[in-house]
Coordinates of N, CA, C and O in Angstrom, one line a residue:
X11 N -31.5 173.7 -138.5 CA -32.6 174.3 -137.7 C -31.3 174.2 -136.8 O -31.2 173.1 -136.6
X12 N -32.4 175.2 -135.6 CA -31.5 174.7 -133.9 C -32.7 176.0 -133.2 O -33.5 175.8 -133.2
X13 N -32.0 174.9 -131.6 CA -32.7 175.8 -131.0 C -32.1 176.5 -130.5 O -30.8 177.1 -131.1
X14 N -32.9 178.0 -130.0 CA -32.7 179.5 -130.5 C -32.4 180.0 -129.1 O -31.5 181.0 -129.1
X15 N -32.9 179.4 -128.1 CA -32.0 179.8 -126.2 C -33.6 178.9 -126.2 O -34.3 177.9 -126.0
X16 N -32.9 179.4 -124.4 CA -34.7 178.9 -123.3 C -35.5 179.9 -123.1 O -35.0 180.7 -122.4
X17 N -36.7 179.3 -123.3 CA -37.9 179.7 -122.6 C -38.6 180.3 -121.4 O -37.8 181.1 -120.8
X18 N -38.5 179.4 -120.5 CA -38.8 179.2 -119.5 C -38.5 177.8 -119.2 O -38.3 177.2 -119.5
X19 N -38.2 177.7 -117.6 CA -39.1 176.4 -116.8 C -40.0 176.7 -115.8 O -40.2 177.8 -115.3
X20 N -40.9 175.8 -116.4 CA -42.5 175.3 -116.0 C -42.6 174.4 -114.5 O -42.2 173.2 -115.3
X21 N -43.7 175.5 -113.2 CA -44.2 174.1 -112.2 C -44.7 173.9 -111.8 O -45.6 175.7 -111.5
X22 N -44.9 173.5 -111.8 CA -46.9 173.2 -111.9 C -46.9 173.1 -110.5 O -46.4 172.4 -109.4
X23 N -47.8 174.4 -109.8 CA -47.8 174.7 -107.9 C -49.6 174.9 -107.7 O -50.2 174.5 -108.4
X24 N -49.7 174.0 -105.9 CA -50.7 174.4 -106.0 C -51.5 175.3 -105.6 O -53.0 175.1 -105.4
X25 N -50.8 176.4 -105.2 CA -51.4 177.6 -104.5 C -51.4 178.7 -104.9 O -50.0 179.1 -104.6
X26 N -51.1 179.2 -107.2 CA -50.5 180.4 -107.0 C -49.7 181.0 -106.4 O -49.0 181.8 -106.0
X27 N -50.2 182.3 -105.6 CA -50.0 183.3 -105.4 C -49.7 183.0 -104.2 O -47.5 183.4 -104.1
X28 N -49.5 181.8 -102.9 CA -48.6 181.2 -102.1 C -46.6 181.4 -103.0 O -46.2 181.4 -101.9
X29 N -46.8 180.3 -103.2 CA -45.4 180.7 -105.1 C -45.4 181.3 -104.7 O -43.7 181.7 -104.7
X30 N -46.0 182.6 -105.7 CA -45.5 184.3 -106.0 C -44.8 184.3 -105.9 O -43.7 185.1 -105.1
X31 N -45.1 184.5 -103.6 CA -44.7 185.2 -102.5 C -43.4 184.2 -101.9 O -42.0 185.2 -102.0
X32 N -43.2 183.6 -102.4 CA -42.5 182.6 -102.0 C -41.3 182.4 -102.9 O -39.9 182.8 -102.4
X33 N -41.7 182.3 -103.6 CA -40.6 182.4 -104.8 C -39.5 184.1 -104.9 O -38.6 183.8 -106.1
X34 N -40.5 185.3 -104.9 CA -40.4 186.5 -104.4 C -39.2 186.8 -103.8 O -38.2 187.3 -102.9
X35 N -40.6 186.3 -102.9 CA -39.7 187.2 -100.7 C -38.3 185.9 -100.3 O -37.2 186.7 -100.1
X36 N -38.6 184.7 -100.8 CA -37.4 183.8 -100.4 C -36.5 184.7 -101.5 O -35.4 184.2 -101.1
X37 N -36.2 183.8 -102.8 CA -35.3 183.7 -103.1 C -34.9 184.9 -104.5 O -34.1 185.8 -104.8
X38 N -35.9 186.3 -104.3 CA -35.8 187.4 -105.2 C -35.8 187.4 -106.3 O -35.4 188.3 -106.8
X39 N -36.5 186.5 -106.6 CA -37.6 186.4 -107.8 C -38.1 187.8 -108.3 O -38.3 188.4 -106.7
X40 N -38.8 188.2 -109.4 CA -40.1 189.1 -109.2 C -41.1 188.9 -110.8 O -40.0 188.4 -111.8
X41 N -42.2 189.2 -109.9 CA -43.6 188.3 -111.0 C -43.1 190.4 -111.9 O -43.6 190.7 -112.2
X42 N -43.1 189.4 -112.8 CA -43.5 190.4 -114.2 C -44.6 189.8 -115.6 O -45.5 191.1 -116.6
X43 N -45.7 189.2 -114.7 CA -47.0 189.1 -115.0 C -48.0 188.0 -115.1 O -47.2 187.3 -114.8
X44 N -48.8 188.1 -115.3 CA -49.4 187.1 -114.0 C -50.7 186.4 -115.2 O -51.6 188.1 -116.4
X45 N -51.5 185.2 -116.1 CA -52.2 185.4 -116.7 C -53.3 184.0 -116.9 O -53.4 183.9 -115.7
X46 N -55.0 184.2 -117.4 CA -55.0 182.8 -116.5 C -55.5 182.7 -118.5 O -55.6 182.4 -119.8
X47 N -55.3 180.8 -118.5 CA -55.6 180.0 -118.9 C -56.9 178.8 -119.3 O -56.5 177.9 -118.6
X48 N -57.8 179.6 -120.0 CA -58.9 179.0 -119.9 C -59.7 178.5 -121.4 O -61.0 180.1 -121.3
X49 N -58.9 178.5 -122.5 CA -59.6 178.1 -123.9 C -59.0 176.7 -124.3 O -58.4 175.7 -124.4
X50 N -59.4 177.2 -125.1 CA -58.9 175.7 -126.0 C -57.7 175.2 -126.4 O -57.0 174.6 -126.3
X51 N -56.8 176.6 -127.1 CA -55.4 176.8 -127.5 C -54.6 175.8 -125.8 O -54.2 175.0 -125.7
X52 N -54.9 176.5 -124.5 CA -54.8 176.3 -123.9 C -54.4 174.9 -123.3 O -54.0 173.8 -123.0
X53 N -55.6 173.9 -123.0 CA -56.5 172.9 -122.9 C -55.9 171.9 -123.8 O -54.7 170.4 -123.7
X54 N -55.8 172.2 -125.2 CA -54.2 171.6 -126.4 C -53.7 171.2 -125.5 O -53.2 170.8 -126.1
X55 N -52.2 172.3 -125.7 CA -51.0 172.2 -125.5 C -51.0 172.3 -124.3 O -50.2 170.3 -124.8
X56 N -51.8 172.2 -123.3 CA -51.8 170.9 -121.6 C -52.0 169.0 -122.0 O -51.2 168.4 -121.5
X57 N -53.6 168.8 -122.6 CA -53.6 167.9 -123.1 C -54.5 167.1 -122.0 O -54.4 166.4 -121.7
X58 N -54.5 168.9 -121.8 CA -56.0 168.2 -120.2 C -57.0 169.1 -120.8 O -57.5 169.6 -120.0
X59 N -58.3 167.7 -121.4 CA -59.5 168.1 -122.1 C -59.9 168.4 -120.5 O -60.2 168.2 -119.5
X60 N -60.3 170.1 -120.6 CA -62.0 171.2 -119.8 C -61.1 171.6 -118.9 O -61.0 173.0 -117.6
X61 N -59.4 171.7 -119.0 CA -58.2 172.9 -117.7 C -58.6 174.1 -118.1 O -58.8 174.6 -118.9
X62 N -57.9 174.6 -116.8 CA -58.0 176.1 -116.8 C -57.0 176.6 -115.8 O -56.8 175.1 -115.1
X63 N -55.8 177.1 -116.3 CA -54.7 177.7 -115.6 C -54.7 179.1 -115.1 O -55.0 180.5 -116.2
X64 N -54.0 179.1 -114.2 CA -53.1 180.4 -113.7 C -52.6 180.5 -113.5 O -51.5 179.5 -113.0
X65 N -50.8 181.8 -114.0 CA -49.8 181.2 -114.1 C -49.4 182.7 -113.9 O -49.6 184.0 -114.3
X66 N -48.1 182.4 -113.9 CA -47.1 184.2 -113.0 C -46.1 183.7 -113.6 O -45.3 182.3 -113.5
X67 N -45.5 184.8 -114.7 CA -44.2 184.8 -115.2 C -43.3 185.3 -113.9 O -43.8 186.0 -113.7
X68 N -41.8 184.7 -113.8 CA -41.1 185.4 -112.9 C -40.1 185.4 -113.5 O -39.0 185.1 -114.1
X69 N -39.0 186.4 -113.4 CA -37.6 186.9 -113.5 C -37.0 187.0 -112.8 O -36.9 187.0 -111.7
X70 N -35.5 186.6 -112.8 CA -34.2 186.7 -112.2 C -33.6 188.0 -111.5 O -34.2 188.8 -113.0
X71 N -33.9 188.5 -111.0 CA -32.7 189.3 -110.5 C -32.1 190.3 -111.5 O -30.7 189.7 -112.1
X72 N -32.1 191.2 -111.9 CA -31.1 191.4 -113.6 C -31.9 191.9 -114.5 O -31.5 192.4 -115.8
X73 N -32.4 191.0 -114.4 CA -33.5 190.1 -116.5 C -34.7 191.0 -116.8 O -35.8 191.2 -115.6
X74 N -33.8 191.8 -118.0 CA -35.2 192.8 -117.8 C -36.0 192.3 -119.7 O -35.4 190.7 -119.1
X75 N -36.2 193.2 -120.2 CA -37.2 192.3 -121.3 C -36.2 191.7 -122.0 O -35.0 192.9 -122.8
X76 N -36.9 191.4 -122.6 CA -36.1 190.9 -124.9 C -36.4 189.4 -124.6 O -37.0 188.1 -123.7
X77 N -35.9 189.4 -125.7 CA -35.4 187.8 -126.2 C -35.2 187.1 -125.7 O -33.2 187.1 -125.6
X78 N -35.6 185.4 -125.9 CA -36.3 184.6 -126.1 C -37.1 185.1 -124.7 O -38.4 184.3 -125.9
X79 N -36.7 185.5 -123.8 CA -38.4 185.3 -122.9 C -37.6 186.5 -122.0 O -36.7 187.1 -121.8
X80 N -39.3 187.2 -120.9 CA -39.0 188.6 -120.7 C -39.1 187.5 -118.9 O -38.8 188.2 -118.2
X81 N -39.3 186.5 -119.0 CA -39.1 185.8 -117.6 C -38.5 184.4 -117.6 O -38.1 183.5 -118.5
X82 N -38.4 184.0 -116.6 CA -37.3 182.6 -116.4 C -38.0 181.4 -115.6 O -38.3 180.2 -116.1
X83 N -38.7 181.9 -115.1 CA -39.8 180.9 -114.3 C -41.4 180.5 -114.6 O -41.1 182.0 -113.9
X84 N -42.1 180.3 -114.9 CA -42.4 180.0 -115.0 C -44.3 179.0 -113.6 O -43.3 177.7 -114.1
X85 N -44.9 180.1 -113.1 CA -45.3 178.8 -112.4 C -46.8 179.2 -112.5 O -47.5 179.8 -112.7
X86 N -47.2 177.5 -112.7 CA -48.7 177.3 -113.1 C -49.7 176.3 -112.3 O -49.4 175.7 -111.3
X87 N -50.6 176.9 -111.6 CA -51.5 176.5 -111.1 C -53.2 176.2 -112.1 O -53.9 176.5 -112.4
X88 N -52.8 174.3 -111.7 CA -54.2 174.0 -112.3 C -55.8 174.8 -111.8 O -56.3 174.2 -111.0
X89 N -56.8 176.2 -111.8 CA -57.8 175.9 -111.1 C -58.7 175.4 -111.3 O -60.2 174.7 -110.5
X90 N -59.3 174.8 -113.0 CA -60.2 172.7 -113.4 C -59.1 172.2 -113.6 O -57.6 172.4 -114.3
X91 N -59.3 171.1 -113.4 CA -58.9 170.1 -113.4 C -57.1 169.9 -113.0 O -56.8 169.3 -113.5
X92 N -57.5 170.0 -111.5 CA -56.1 169.9 -110.9 C -55.7 168.3 -110.7 O -56.3 167.3 -111.0
X93 N -54.0 167.9 -110.6 CA -54.2 167.0 -110.6 C -52.6 166.4 -109.3 O -53.3 167.2 -108.4
X94 N -52.4 166.0 -109.6 CA -52.7 165.1 -107.6 C -50.4 165.7 -107.8 O -50.8 166.4 -108.3
X95 N -50.4 165.5 -107.3 CA -49.6 165.4 -106.0 C -47.9 164.6 -106.5 O -48.3 163.3 -106.3
X96 N -46.5 164.4 -107.3 CA -45.4 163.9 -107.1 C -44.5 164.2 -106.3 O -44.2 165.3 -106.5
X97 N -44.4 163.3 -105.6 CA -42.8 163.7 -105.0 C -42.2 162.6 -105.2 O -42.1 160.9 -105.5
X98 N -40.5 163.2 -105.7 CA -40.0 162.4 -105.9 C -38.3 162.6 -105.7 O -38.1 163.2 -105.5
X99 N -37.8 161.4 -105.4 CA -36.1 161.2 -104.8 C -35.8 162.1 -106.4 O -35.3 161.6 -107.2
X100 N -34.3 162.3 -106.5 CA -33.1 162.7 -107.9 C -32.6 161.7 -107.9 O -32.9 162.1 -109.7
X101 N -33.0 160.4 -108.0 CA -32.1 159.3 -109.0 C -33.5 158.5 -109.3 O -33.7 157.8 -110.2
X102 N -35.0 159.2 -109.4 CA -36.1 158.7 -110.0 C -35.8 159.4 -111.7 O -36.0 160.5 -112.0
X103 N -36.1 158.4 -112.8 CA -36.1 158.9 -113.8 C -37.2 159.6 -113.5 O -38.1 159.7 -113.6
X104 N -37.1 161.0 -114.6 CA -38.0 161.9 -114.9 C -38.1 163.6 -113.2 O -38.7 163.8 -113.9
X105 N -37.4 162.9 -112.4 CA -37.3 163.8 -111.8 C -35.6 165.3 -112.5 O -35.5 164.5 -112.8
X106 N -36.3 165.8 -112.1 CA -36.2 166.9 -111.9 C -35.6 168.3 -111.3 O -36.0 168.4 -110.5
X107 N -34.5 169.2 -111.3 CA -34.2 170.2 -110.7 C -33.4 171.6 -111.0 O -33.9 171.0 -112.7
X108 N -34.5 172.4 -110.4 CA -34.3 174.2 -111.2 C -32.8 174.4 -109.6 O -33.4 174.2 -109.1
X109 N -31.9 175.0 -110.8 CA -31.4 175.4 -109.8 C -30.3 176.8 -110.5 O -30.7 177.5 -111.2
X110 N -30.2 177.3 -108.9 CA -30.3 178.7 -108.7 C -28.6 178.8 -108.4 O -28.1 179.3 -107.1
X111 N -28.0 180.3 -109.3 CA -26.7 180.9 -108.6 C -26.9 182.6 -107.3 O -27.6 182.4 -107.8
X112 N -26.3 182.1 -106.6 CA -26.8 181.7 -105.4 C -24.7 183.5 -104.8 O -23.6 182.7 -105.0
X113 N -25.3 184.7 -104.2 CA -24.4 185.3 -103.9 C -23.7 185.0 -102.3 O -22.9 185.6 -101.9
X114 N -24.3 184.3 -101.7 CA -24.6 184.3 -99.7 C -25.6 182.8 -99.7 O -27.0 183.3 -99.1
X115 N -25.1 181.9 -99.6 CA -26.0 180.9 -99.6 C -26.2 180.4 -97.8 O -27.9 180.2 -98.5
X116 N -25.8 180.9 -97.7 CA -25.9 180.5 -95.7 C -26.8 181.9 -95.7 O -27.8 181.5 -95.0
X117 N -27.5 182.5 -96.2 CA -28.3 183.9 -95.6 C -29.5 183.0 -97.2 O -30.7 183.6 -95.9
X118 N -29.9 182.5 -98.0 CA -30.9 182.1 -98.5 C -31.4 181.1 -97.9 O -32.4 180.8 -97.7
X119 N -30.2 180.1 -98.0 CA -30.5 179.3 -97.2 C -31.6 178.9 -95.5 O -32.7 178.8 -94.9
X120 N -30.7 180.5 -94.9 CA -31.6 180.7 -93.4 C -33.0 181.4 -94.6 O -33.8 181.6 -93.1
X121 N -33.5 182.0 -95.0 CA -34.4 182.0 -95.7 C -35.4 181.0 -96.1 O -36.4 181.1 -96.0
X122 N -35.0 180.2 -96.4 CA -35.7 179.7 -96.8 C -36.0 178.5 -96.0 O -37.5 177.9 -95.4
X123 N -35.3 178.0 -94.3 CA -35.8 177.6 -93.0 C -36.7 178.5 -92.8 O -38.2 177.9 -92.8
X124 N -36.3 179.6 -92.3 CA -37.4 180.4 -92.2 C -38.7 180.9 -93.0 O -39.8 181.0 -92.1
X125 N -38.9 180.2 -94.2 CA -40.1 180.7 -95.0 C -40.6 179.1 -94.6 O -42.0 179.5 -95.3
X126 N -40.7 177.8 -93.9 CA -41.1 176.5 -93.4 C -40.9 176.3 -94.2 O -40.9 174.8 -94.2
X127 N -40.0 176.6 -95.6 CA -40.0 175.3 -97.2 C -38.3 174.0 -95.9 O -37.7 174.6 -95.2
X128 N -38.3 173.1 -96.8 CA -37.3 171.9 -96.5 C -35.2 171.7 -96.6 O -35.8 171.8 -98.2
X129 N -34.6 172.6 -96.5 CA -32.7 171.9 -97.5 C -33.3 170.0 -97.0 O -33.4 169.9 -96.2
X130 N -33.1 169.6 -98.7 CA -32.7 168.4 -98.4 C -30.8 167.6 -97.1 O -31.1 167.3 -97.4
X131 N -29.9 169.7 -98.3 CA -29.5 169.4 -97.5 C -28.6 170.1 -97.1 O -28.9 171.1 -97.1
X132 N -27.9 170.5 -95.6 CA -26.7 171.4 -96.2 C -26.0 172.1 -96.6 O -25.7 171.3 -97.3
X133 N -25.6 172.9 -97.4 CA -24.9 173.2 -97.6 C -23.4 172.3 -97.9 O -23.1 172.4 -96.3
X134 N -22.6 172.3 -98.9 CA -21.4 171.2 -98.8 C -20.9 172.1 -100.2 O -20.7 172.9 -101.3
X135 N -18.9 172.2 -99.7 CA -18.5 172.3 -100.3 C -18.1 171.8 -101.8 O -18.4 170.3 -101.2
X136 N -18.4 172.1 -102.8 CA -17.9 171.7 -103.7 C -16.3 170.7 -104.4 O -15.1 171.5 -104.3
X137 N -16.2 169.3 -104.4 CA -14.8 169.2 -104.8 C -14.3 168.7 -105.5 O -13.3 168.4 -105.7
X138 N -15.3 168.9 -106.5 CA -14.4 168.5 -107.8 C -15.3 169.0 -109.1 O -16.5 169.8 -108.2
X139 N -15.1 168.9 -110.1 CA -15.4 169.1 -111.2 C -15.4 171.3 -111.1 O -14.8 171.9 -110.7
X140 N -16.2 171.7 -112.7 CA -16.2 172.7 -112.4 C -16.2 173.8 -112.0 O -15.8 175.3 -111.5
X141 N -16.8 173.2 -111.2 CA -17.8 174.2 -109.1 C -17.4 173.9 -108.2 O -17.8 173.8 -106.7
X142 N -15.7 173.5 -108.5 CA -15.6 173.3 -107.3 C -14.7 175.0 -106.5 O -14.5 175.6 -106.5
X143 N -14.8 174.4 -105.2 CA -14.6 175.5 -104.7 C -15.8 176.5 -104.2 O -16.2 177.5 -103.0
X144 N -16.9 176.1 -105.0 CA -17.5 176.0 -104.5 C -18.3 175.7 -103.7 O -18.1 175.3 -102.3
X145 N -20.2 176.1 -103.3 CA -20.8 175.5 -102.1 C -22.2 175.2 -103.1 O -22.6 176.7 -103.6
X146 N -23.0 174.5 -102.8 CA -23.8 173.9 -102.9 C -24.7 173.2 -102.0 O -24.2 172.8 -101.7
X147 N -26.0 173.4 -102.4 CA -26.9 172.3 -100.8 C -29.0 172.1 -101.7 O -28.6 173.0 -104.2
X148 N -29.3 171.0 -102.1 CA -30.9 171.8 -103.0 C -32.3 171.2 -102.0 O -31.2 171.3 -100.1
X149 N -32.3 171.6 -101.6 CA -34.1 172.1 -101.2 C -35.4 172.1 -101.6 O -35.2 171.4 -102.7
X150 N -37.1 171.5 -101.2 CA -37.5 171.7 -101.6 C -38.2 173.2 -101.8 O -38.2 174.0 -100.5
X151 N -39.5 173.9 -103.1 CA -39.8 174.4 -102.5 C -41.5 174.0 -101.2 O -41.5 172.9 -101.1
X152 N -42.2 174.5 -101.1 CA -43.8 174.7 -100.9 C -43.4 173.3 -101.4 O -44.4 172.9 -100.7
X153 N -43.9 173.5 -102.2 CA -44.9 172.5 -103.0 C -43.9 170.9 -103.6 O -44.6 169.9 -104.0
X154 N -43.1 170.8 -103.2 CA -41.8 169.7 -102.9 C -41.0 169.7 -104.0 O -40.1 169.1 -105.0
X155 N -40.8 170.9 -105.0 CA -40.4 170.4 -106.0 C -38.9 170.4 -105.5 O -38.2 172.1 -104.8
X156 N -38.1 170.1 -106.4 CA -36.3 169.9 -105.8 C -35.4 171.2 -106.3 O -35.7 171.5 -107.7
X157 N -34.8 172.1 -105.8 CA -34.6 173.5 -106.2 C -32.4 172.8 -105.8 O -32.6 172.5 -105.1
X158 N -31.8 173.5 -106.4 CA -30.4 173.8 -106.1 C -30.4 175.3 -106.2 O -30.4 176.3 -106.3
X159 N -29.0 175.5 -104.7 CA -28.8 176.3 -105.0 C -26.9 176.7 -104.5 O -26.7 175.7 -104.1
X160 N -26.0 177.6 -106.0 CA -24.9 177.4 -105.9 C -24.4 178.9 -106.1 O -24.7 179.9 -106.4
X161 N -22.8 178.8 -105.0 CA -22.3 180.2 -104.4 C -21.2 179.6 -105.0 O -21.0 178.6 -105.5
X162 N -21.0 180.2 -106.0 CA -19.8 179.6 -106.5 C -18.5 180.1 -106.5 O -18.7 180.6 -104.8
X163 N -17.2 179.4 -106.3 CA -15.7 179.6 -104.9 C -15.3 180.5 -106.3 O -16.2 181.0 -107.2
X164 N -14.1 181.3 -105.9 CA -13.6 182.8 -106.2 C -13.0 182.7 -107.6 O -12.9 183.5 -108.4
X165 N -12.6 181.5 -107.5 CA -12.2 181.5 -109.7 C -12.9 181.3 -110.6 O -13.1 182.4 -110.9
X166 N -14.7 180.7 -109.7 CA -15.0 180.6 -110.9 C -16.0 182.1 -111.4 O -16.4 182.7 -112.2
X167 N -16.0 182.1 -109.9 CA -17.4 183.8 -109.9 C -15.6 185.4 -110.6 O -16.5 185.7 -111.7
X168 N -15.3 184.5 -110.3 CA -13.7 185.7 -111.3 C -14.1 185.4 -112.4 O -13.8 186.3 -113.5
X169 N -13.6 184.3 -112.9 CA -14.0 184.0 -114.1 C -14.6 184.1 -115.5 O -14.9 184.7 -116.7
X170 N -16.3 184.3 -114.1 CA -17.6 185.2 -114.7 C -17.8 185.7 -115.1 O -18.3 186.4 -116.1
X171 N -16.7 187.2 -114.2 CA -16.4 188.4 -114.7 C -15.5 188.6 -115.7 O -15.3 190.3 -115.4
X172 N -14.7 187.9 -115.9 CA -14.3 188.0 -116.3 C -12.2 188.5 -115.9 O -12.0 188.9 -116.6
X173 N -11.8 188.3 -114.9 CA -11.0 188.8 -113.9 C -9.6 187.7 -114.4 O -8.8 187.6 -113.4
X174 N -10.5 187.0 -115.0 CA -9.4 185.5 -115.1 C -8.7 184.7 -116.5 O -9.0 184.7 -116.8

Protein backbone atom coordinates (compact mmCIF):
# COMPACT_ATOMS: atom_id res chain seq x y z
CA UNK A 1 0.00 0.00 0.00
CA UNK A 2 1.33 3.43 -0.93
CA UNK A 3 0.27 6.99 -1.48
CA UNK A 4 -0.79 7.19 -5.12
CA UNK A 5 -0.60 10.93 -5.69
CA UNK A 6 -1.35 14.39 -4.41
CA UNK A 7 -5.03 15.31 -4.42
CA UNK A 8 -4.93 19.01 -3.50
CA UNK A 9 -3.88 21.56 -0.90
CA UNK A 10 -6.69 23.15 1.11
CA UNK A 11 -6.58 26.69 2.48
CA UNK A 12 -9.22 28.14 4.81
CA UNK A 13 -10.15 31.68 3.76
CA UNK A 14 -12.32 34.42 5.22
CA UNK A 15 -14.14 35.34 1.98
CA UNK A 16 -14.35 32.71 -0.76
CA UNK A 17 -15.31 35.08 -3.58
CA UNK A 18 -12.43 37.45 -2.78
CA UNK A 19 -9.95 34.55 -2.49
CA UNK A 20 -11.04 32.96 -5.80
CA UNK A 21 -10.73 36.32 -7.53
CA UNK A 22 -7.25 36.88 -6.09
CA UNK A 23 -5.84 33.42 -6.91
CA UNK A 24 -7.24 33.58 -10.44
CA UNK A 25 -6.43 37.21 -11.24
CA UNK A 26 -3.05 37.50 -9.50
CA UNK A 27 -1.60 33.97 -9.82
CA UNK A 28 -3.41 32.82 -12.96
CA UNK A 29 -5.20 29.78 -11.52
CA UNK A 30 -8.66 28.94 -12.84
CA UNK A 31 -11.76 27.86 -11.00
CA UNK A 32 -13.01 24.40 -11.99
CA UNK A 33 -15.74 23.69 -9.44
CA UNK A 34 -17.62 25.21 -6.53
CA UNK A 35 -19.78 23.49 -3.94
CA UNK A 36 -21.33 23.83 -0.50
CA UNK A 37 -20.70 21.34 2.28
CA UNK A 38 -23.63 21.47 4.72
CA UNK A 39 -24.08 17.85 5.71
CA UNK A 40 -23.12 15.35 8.40
CA UNK A 41 -20.32 13.85 6.29
CA UNK A 42 -18.57 17.24 5.97
CA UNK A 43 -18.99 18.08 9.66
CA UNK A 44 -17.53 14.68 10.61
CA UNK A 45 -14.67 15.01 8.11
CA UNK A 46 -13.56 18.45 9.33
CA UNK A 47 -14.35 17.73 12.98
CA UNK A 48 -16.38 20.91 13.50
CA UNK A 49 -19.93 20.20 14.72
CA UNK A 50 -22.44 22.50 13.04
CA UNK A 51 -20.04 23.59 10.30
CA UNK A 52 -21.14 24.54 6.82
CA UNK A 53 -18.58 25.32 4.13
CA UNK A 54 -18.31 26.94 0.73
CA UNK A 55 -15.55 25.37 -1.34
CA UNK A 56 -13.88 26.38 -4.61
CA UNK A 57 -11.48 24.13 -6.48
CA UNK A 58 -8.75 25.81 -8.53
CA UNK A 59 -6.48 24.36 -11.20
CA UNK A 60 -3.06 25.44 -12.35
CA UNK A 61 -2.71 26.84 -15.88
CA UNK A 62 -2.73 23.93 -18.32
CA UNK A 63 -3.96 21.42 -15.72
CA UNK A 64 -6.69 19.34 -17.26
CA UNK A 65 -9.22 17.02 -15.72
CA UNK A 66 -7.71 13.79 -14.58
CA UNK A 67 -6.72 11.49 -11.82
CA UNK A 68 -6.00 11.85 -9.02
CA UNK A 69 -7.52 15.33 -9.16
CA UNK A 70 -8.81 18.00 -11.49
CA UNK A 71 -7.50 20.72 -9.19
CA UNK A 72 -4.48 21.61 -7.08
CA UNK A 73 -5.79 24.25 -4.67
CA UNK A 74 -9.01 24.06 -2.67
CA UNK A 75 -10.23 27.24 -0.98
CA UNK A 76 -12.62 26.76 1.94
CA UNK A 77 -14.81 29.34 3.68
CA UNK A 78 -16.64 28.29 6.85
CA UNK A 79 -20.03 29.99 6.52
CA UNK A 80 -21.22 28.45 9.76
CA UNK A 81 -18.82 27.92 12.69
CA UNK A 82 -15.97 30.05 11.33
CA UNK A 83 -12.74 29.96 13.30
CA UNK A 84 -10.24 32.66 14.17
CA UNK A 85 -7.21 33.86 12.29
CA UNK A 86 -3.82 32.23 12.95
CA UNK A 87 -0.73 34.24 12.13
CA UNK A 88 2.37 32.07 11.95
CA UNK A 89 6.00 32.66 11.18
CA UNK A 90 7.78 30.28 8.81
CA UNK A 91 9.82 28.86 11.71
CA UNK A 92 6.74 28.01 13.83
CA UNK A 93 6.06 24.27 14.06
CA UNK A 94 2.90 23.60 12.07
CA UNK A 95 3.42 26.55 9.73
CA UNK A 96 3.15 25.73 6.07
CA UNK A 97 3.54 27.34 2.70
CA UNK A 98 2.40 26.62 -0.83
CA UNK A 99 4.97 27.08 -3.61
CA UNK A 100 4.29 27.98 -7.24
CA UNK A 101 6.68 27.87 -10.19
CA UNK A 102 6.43 31.05 -12.28
CA UNK A 103 8.02 32.13 -15.52
CA UNK A 104 8.44 35.83 -14.60
CA UNK A 105 8.80 36.44 -10.88
CA UNK A 106 9.01 40.23 -11.26
CA UNK A 107 5.68 40.38 -13.13
CA UNK A 108 3.92 38.15 -10.60
CA UNK A 109 5.35 40.17 -7.70
CA UNK A 110 4.08 43.37 -9.33
CA UNK A 111 0.57 41.83 -9.56
CA UNK A 112 0.81 40.72 -5.92
CA UNK A 113 1.72 44.23 -4.79
CA UNK A 114 -0.92 45.92 -6.97
CA UNK A 115 -3.55 43.55 -5.51
CA UNK A 116 -2.82 44.86 -2.01
CA UNK A 117 -1.17 41.64 -0.82
CA UNK A 118 2.26 41.75 0.81
CA UNK A 119 5.62 40.34 -0.19
CA UNK A 120 7.54 38.94 2.77
CA UNK A 121 10.75 39.59 0.85
CA UNK A 122 11.68 40.78 -2.63
CA UNK A 123 12.86 38.07 -5.03
CA UNK A 124 16.26 36.70 -4.02
CA UNK A 125 18.71 34.75 -6.15
CA UNK A 126 19.07 31.12 -5.06
CA UNK A 127 22.79 30.51 -4.53
CA UNK A 128 22.82 26.86 -3.41
CA UNK A 129 20.98 23.60 -3.93
CA UNK A 130 18.90 22.20 -6.75
CA UNK A 131 17.33 25.57 -7.59
CA UNK A 132 20.65 27.46 -7.74
CA UNK A 133 20.47 30.26 -10.28
CA UNK A 134 16.74 30.69 -9.84
CA UNK A 135 14.91 33.43 -7.99
CA UNK A 136 12.40 33.04 -5.17
CA UNK A 137 10.31 35.02 -2.73
CA UNK A 138 7.75 34.51 -0.01
CA UNK A 139 4.50 36.47 0.13
CA UNK A 140 1.17 36.50 1.88
CA UNK A 141 -2.19 36.10 0.19
CA UNK A 142 -5.03 38.36 1.41
CA UNK A 143 -5.78 35.98 4.31
CA UNK A 144 -2.15 35.74 5.40
CA UNK A 145 -1.27 32.32 3.97
CA UNK A 146 2.41 32.07 3.13
CA UNK A 147 3.08 31.40 -0.54
CA UNK A 148 6.38 30.96 -2.34
CA UNK A 149 7.14 31.93 -5.91
CA UNK A 150 10.02 30.18 -7.69
CA UNK A 151 11.43 31.18 -11.06
CA UNK A 152 13.82 28.46 -12.14
CA UNK A 153 17.29 29.34 -13.38
CA UNK A 154 18.21 28.52 -16.97
CA UNK A 155 19.86 25.18 -16.14
CA UNK A 156 16.98 23.77 -14.09
CA UNK A 157 14.37 25.03 -16.55
CA UNK A 158 16.24 23.40 -19.48
CA UNK A 159 16.59 20.12 -17.57
CA UNK A 160 12.88 20.03 -16.83
CA UNK A 161 12.15 20.59 -20.53
CA UNK A 162 14.49 17.68 -21.35
CA UNK A 163 17.10 19.91 -22.99
CA UNK A 164 20.01 19.20 -20.65
